[in-house]
Structure formats: structure tokens, C-alpha cells
Amino acid sequence: MHHSALLNVMIAAARKAARSLKRDFGEVENLQVSLKGPANFVSAADRKAEETLYAELTKARPGYGFLGEEGGIREGDDKTHRWIVDPLDGTTNFLHGIPQFAISVGLEREGVIVAGLVYNPITEELFIAEKGKGAFLNDHRIRVAGRKNLADAVIACGLPHRGRGDLALGLRETGAMQDQVAGLRRFGAAALDLAYVAAGRFDGYWERDLSPWDLAAGIILVREAGGFVSDCDGADAMLDKGSVAAGNETIRKEIVRVLKSA
Ligand code: IPD
Ligand code: CA
Ligand code: CA
């Protein structure tokens, strides 16, 4: 398939970072048995992947700004463009040898997300989207699922855990949702959760306490797959509030309604 120059840059950078992540993931399995576990090793893998992405993206597009989970903000001369990058989304999965993690790269132009890539180096599933040009999984066009009833829907979510999120609110919201849906899933990588909504695997998804790098690429994937994305209150402030609700328009609205009732 013919990709735009921009997507080619993003894909090349992600594939390069993926090679080292994949090697390191193999290594993690060997470290599992040690008492301390592979935690330090994994944070080094994470930083190394971000540096590869920064180097490759900046080489191809000098001057673009860069916001990465590990290195924070790196200003560029071009104030209209900014990469938003999570080099390893799904760290807990990675750390436990669970192959559900991804590289996430979004590009913002004047505050609007115009391109996104989510890549799982283990399954080699590459999700890409560019504004106005549709969303693709390994070069096949993807669409959000068409189901309209929560009762038939499989919905993904995040779950508060030790040191993170509002447990009482989380319990109320998951409780309310569980009562209405065909199935609830917690896969542990927000970028892939959104990519799976784009691909019609999940009918919908919501989560709170996220960061821009968890969301940027996934948002454009869902929108370009014909889906809708808002924050958990139904507004358009996902990156500012760090919350997200996604699906086709009916399911997204239903998710927001159930969350409000919780
Ligand atoms: C996390 C994952 C996870 C979500 C967390 C995120 P990380 O990102 O996306 O699914 O529930 O809140 O922080 O830390 O693995 O990059
Ligand atoms: Ca993340
Ligand atoms: Ca991360």
C-alpha cells in the first residue's frame, strides 16, 4: 500500500523502536524468576525506545516539538507541530511477559491531531490513521463496530489500582456498566484499547486518569474508523481531562449516560 511521506516517517521510527522492545520483551521472560523482577530493566527499555523514536522522528522532521512520557516536553523551532509519544504503552503487561503493549505516536498540528500510529511489536499489528484518509490495520481499512445496544456490546475499560485512580468511583462505574453490557474487558494498554475500538473488536471503551500520550494516536484511529471520541462527560477535552469514552456515536453516548448514572 502507498503511504504518505508522513506515515512512512512514523512507521519507520516505530519499527526501529519496536526491534529493541521486542528483544527486551524476550529478555523479560528470563528475568521473571528473580526476586526483584525485571522492573529496572523495563524502565531502561522504555527510555531506550523513546530515544529511538525521538531521534528518528526528529531526523525526518527537524524542528517539530516532542512530548514523550519518559522525557517530557522537548521544544522545537516549529511551534505548529508536536509529536505525542508513548514508547511503551502497557508497561505492566510488558513487565509480566504479557504481549499486550504498543508504541503510540500521534502528531498534532496547531492543536489538532492529524496522524496516529499504534504498533504492537509482538503481534506485528500496525494501526495507522491520517486525518481525512481513513484508518488501517496492516493496510486493511478498519471500521468501528455497528452494534447499537449496550446489551450486545463488549466494552473495554481501565481499573483503578494501588496508588492510581479513584477506587470508589471506579467501582460504581464498572458496577453500573457490568449490569448493562455483554462483557467488560481490561486489557491494560490504552492505545491498543482505542485501536481495538477502531478495528471493531471492542464496541466501546472508557477510562479516566490517562495522559495525552496514551490517547493522541488512538483518538484519530477511532475517528478515522468512523467512530466518536469524547471525554467521560461527553465533551471534547480528552487530553486536558485525561478521560475518554469511545465507540460508534450511539455506544459512546450510552457509555457517557451510564457513567453519569453511576
Ligand atoms: C497505562 C496503560 C493502561 C492504563 C494506564 C496507563 P503505561 O500506560 O495505558 O492501560 O490503564 O492508566 O497509564 O503506563 O503502561 O504507559
Ligand atoms: Ca501509557
Ligand atoms: Ca508508557
PDB file of N, CA and C and ligand atoms in Angstrom, residues 46 50 69-70 85-91 102 213-214, ligand 3:
ATOM      1  N   ASP A  46      12.074   1.068  28.064  1.00  0.00           N
ATOM      2  CA  ASP A  46      11.115   2.138  27.814  1.00  0.00           C
ATOM      3  C   ASP A  46      11.827   3.423  27.353  1.00  0.00           C
ATOM      4  N   GLU A  50      11.986   5.334  23.615  1.00  0.00           N
ATOM      5  CA  GLU A  50      11.621   6.745  23.405  1.00  0.00           C
ATOM      6  C   GLU A  50      12.750   7.514  22.713  1.00  0.00           C
ATOM      7  N   GLU A  69       6.373  10.361  27.157  1.00  0.00           N
ATOM      8  CA  GLU A  69       6.103  10.032  28.557  1.00  0.00           C
ATOM      9  C   GLU A  69       7.379  10.052  29.385  1.00  0.00           C
ATOM     10  N   GLU A  70       8.472   9.563  28.820  1.00  0.00           N
ATOM     11  CA  GLU A  70       9.699   9.442  29.611  1.00  0.00           C
ATOM     12  C   GLU A  70      10.469  10.750  29.714  1.00  0.00           C
ATOM     13  N   VAL A  85       4.085  11.041  22.154  1.00  0.00           N
ATOM     14  CA  VAL A  85       4.620   9.673  22.053  1.00  0.00           C
ATOM     15  C   VAL A  85       4.599   8.912  23.379  1.00  0.00           C
ATOM     16  N   ASP A  86       4.054   7.723  23.337  1.00  0.00           N
ATOM     17  CA  ASP A  86       4.252   6.760  24.420  1.00  0.00           C
ATOM     18  C   ASP A  86       5.078   5.614  23.833  1.00  0.00           C
ATOM     19  N   PRO A  87       6.349   5.482  24.251  1.00  0.00           N
ATOM     20  CA  PRO A  87       7.210   4.471  23.641  1.00  0.00           C
ATOM     21  C   PRO A  87       6.799   3.050  24.027  1.00  0.00           C
ATOM     22  N   LEU A  88       6.112   2.935  25.153  1.00  0.00           N
ATOM     23  CA  LEU A  88       5.688   1.614  25.639  1.00  0.00           C
ATOM     24  C   LEU A  88       4.402   1.814  26.440  1.00  0.00           C
ATOM     25  N   ASP A  89       3.285   1.575  25.781  1.00  0.00           N
ATOM     26  CA  ASP A  89       2.002   1.661  26.470  1.00  0.00           C
ATOM     27  C   ASP A  89       1.602   0.241  26.839  1.00  0.00           C
ATOM     28  N   GLY A  90       1.349   0.038  28.140  1.00  0.00           N
ATOM     29  CA  GLY A  90       1.091  -1.321  28.610  1.00  0.00           C
ATOM     30  C   GLY A  90       2.301  -1.868  29.356  1.00  0.00           C
ATOM     31  N   THR A  91       2.963  -0.992  30.105  1.00  0.00           N
ATOM     32  CA  THR A  91       4.198  -1.377  30.801  1.00  0.00           C
ATOM     33  C   THR A  91       3.986  -2.544  31.754  1.00  0.00           C
ATOM     34  N   ALA A 102       2.159  -1.606  23.282  1.00  0.00           N
ATOM     35  CA  ALA A 102       2.322  -0.962  21.979  1.00  0.00           C
ATOM     36  C   ALA A 102       3.147   0.305  22.076  1.00  0.00           C
ATOM     37  N   TRP A 213      -0.223  11.119  25.936  1.00  0.00           N
ATOM     38  CA  TRP A 213       0.466  10.096  25.129  1.00  0.00           C
ATOM     39  C   TRP A 213      -0.276   8.763  25.101  1.00  0.00           C
ATOM     40  N   ASP A 214      -1.165   8.535  26.051  1.00  0.00           N
ATOM     41  CA  ASP A 214      -1.988   7.318  25.993  1.00  0.00           C
ATOM     42  C   ASP A 214      -3.065   7.451  24.911  1.00  0.00           C
TER      43      ASP A 214
HETATM   44 CA    CA B   3       4.320   4.248  28.774  1.00  0.00          CA
END
